[in-house]
Amino acid sequence: MIKTLTFASMHFSIAFGVTYLLTGDIVVGGLVAIVEPAVNTVAFFFHEKVWSRVTARRQQAAEQQANSRNAMSGAALAG
């Protein structure tokens, strides 16, 4: 949990610092430091859902391919 908190602090600080340097506005820097990580968190949630589906489909395809090979080699041995 400490690692997560230190990463969040670093992320907020970088977002604030970069925005402040680009705009010179503390308010805009603060807003970006809050909004950007929140949007990233939501995007990460959906990214993980898509990633899980892709991984599951790849695993399923690999299992089907392995089953097909096993069925073919079993038929070749029987024939």
Short mmCIF file of C-alpha atoms in Angstrom, two decimals, residues 19-68:
data_model
loop_
_atom_site.label_atom_id
_atom_site.label_comp_id
_atom_site.label_asym_id
_atom_site.label_seq_id
_atom_site.Cartn_x
_atom_site.Cartn_y
_atom_site.Cartn_z
CA THR A 19 0.99 21.66 -16.23
CA TYR A 20 2.19 24.51 -14.04
CA LEU A 21 5.37 24.84 -16.11
CA LEU A 22 3.35 24.91 -19.33
CA THR A 23 0.63 27.29 -18.16
CA GLY A 24 2.06 29.17 -15.18
CA ASP A 25 -1.33 28.73 -13.51
CA ILE A 26 -1.55 27.03 -10.10
CA VAL A 27 -5.31 26.42 -10.44
CA VAL A 28 -4.98 24.74 -13.83
CA GLY A 29 -2.03 22.72 -12.52
CA GLY A 30 -4.11 21.59 -9.56
CA LEU A 31 -7.09 20.67 -11.71
CA VAL A 32 -4.98 18.64 -14.10
CA ALA A 33 -3.21 16.95 -11.18
CA ILE A 34 -6.61 15.77 -9.92
CA VAL A 35 -8.50 15.14 -13.17
CA GLU A 36 -5.81 13.37 -15.19
CA PRO A 37 -5.13 10.57 -12.66
CA ALA A 38 -8.89 10.10 -12.16
CA VAL A 39 -9.42 9.71 -15.91
CA ASN A 40 -6.40 7.39 -16.09
CA THR A 41 -7.89 5.23 -13.33
CA VAL A 42 -11.17 4.81 -15.22
CA ALA A 43 -9.31 4.12 -18.48
CA PHE A 44 -7.12 1.55 -16.71
CA PHE A 45 -10.24 -0.27 -15.44
CA PHE A 46 -11.57 -0.68 -18.98
CA HIS A 47 -8.12 -1.51 -20.33
CA GLU A 48 -7.89 -4.38 -17.81
CA LYS A 49 -11.33 -5.70 -18.85
CA VAL A 50 -10.33 -5.73 -22.53
CA TRP A 51 -6.92 -7.22 -21.71
CA SER A 52 -8.55 -10.05 -19.74
CA ARG A 53 -10.86 -10.87 -22.66
CA VAL A 54 -7.99 -10.89 -25.15
CA THR A 55 -5.91 -13.12 -22.86
CA ALA A 56 -8.82 -15.51 -22.33
CA ARG A 57 -9.47 -15.74 -26.09
CA ARG A 58 -5.80 -16.43 -26.82
CA GLN A 59 -5.69 -19.10 -24.15
CA GLN A 60 -8.89 -20.68 -25.48
CA ALA A 61 -7.50 -20.69 -29.03
CA ALA A 62 -4.26 -22.30 -27.84
CA GLU A 63 -6.19 -24.98 -25.96
CA GLN A 64 -8.35 -25.71 -29.00
CA GLN A 65 -5.27 -25.95 -31.17
CA ALA A 66 -3.63 -28.34 -28.69
CA ASN A 67 -6.78 -30.46 -28.55
CA SER A 68 -6.88 -30.61 -32.35
#
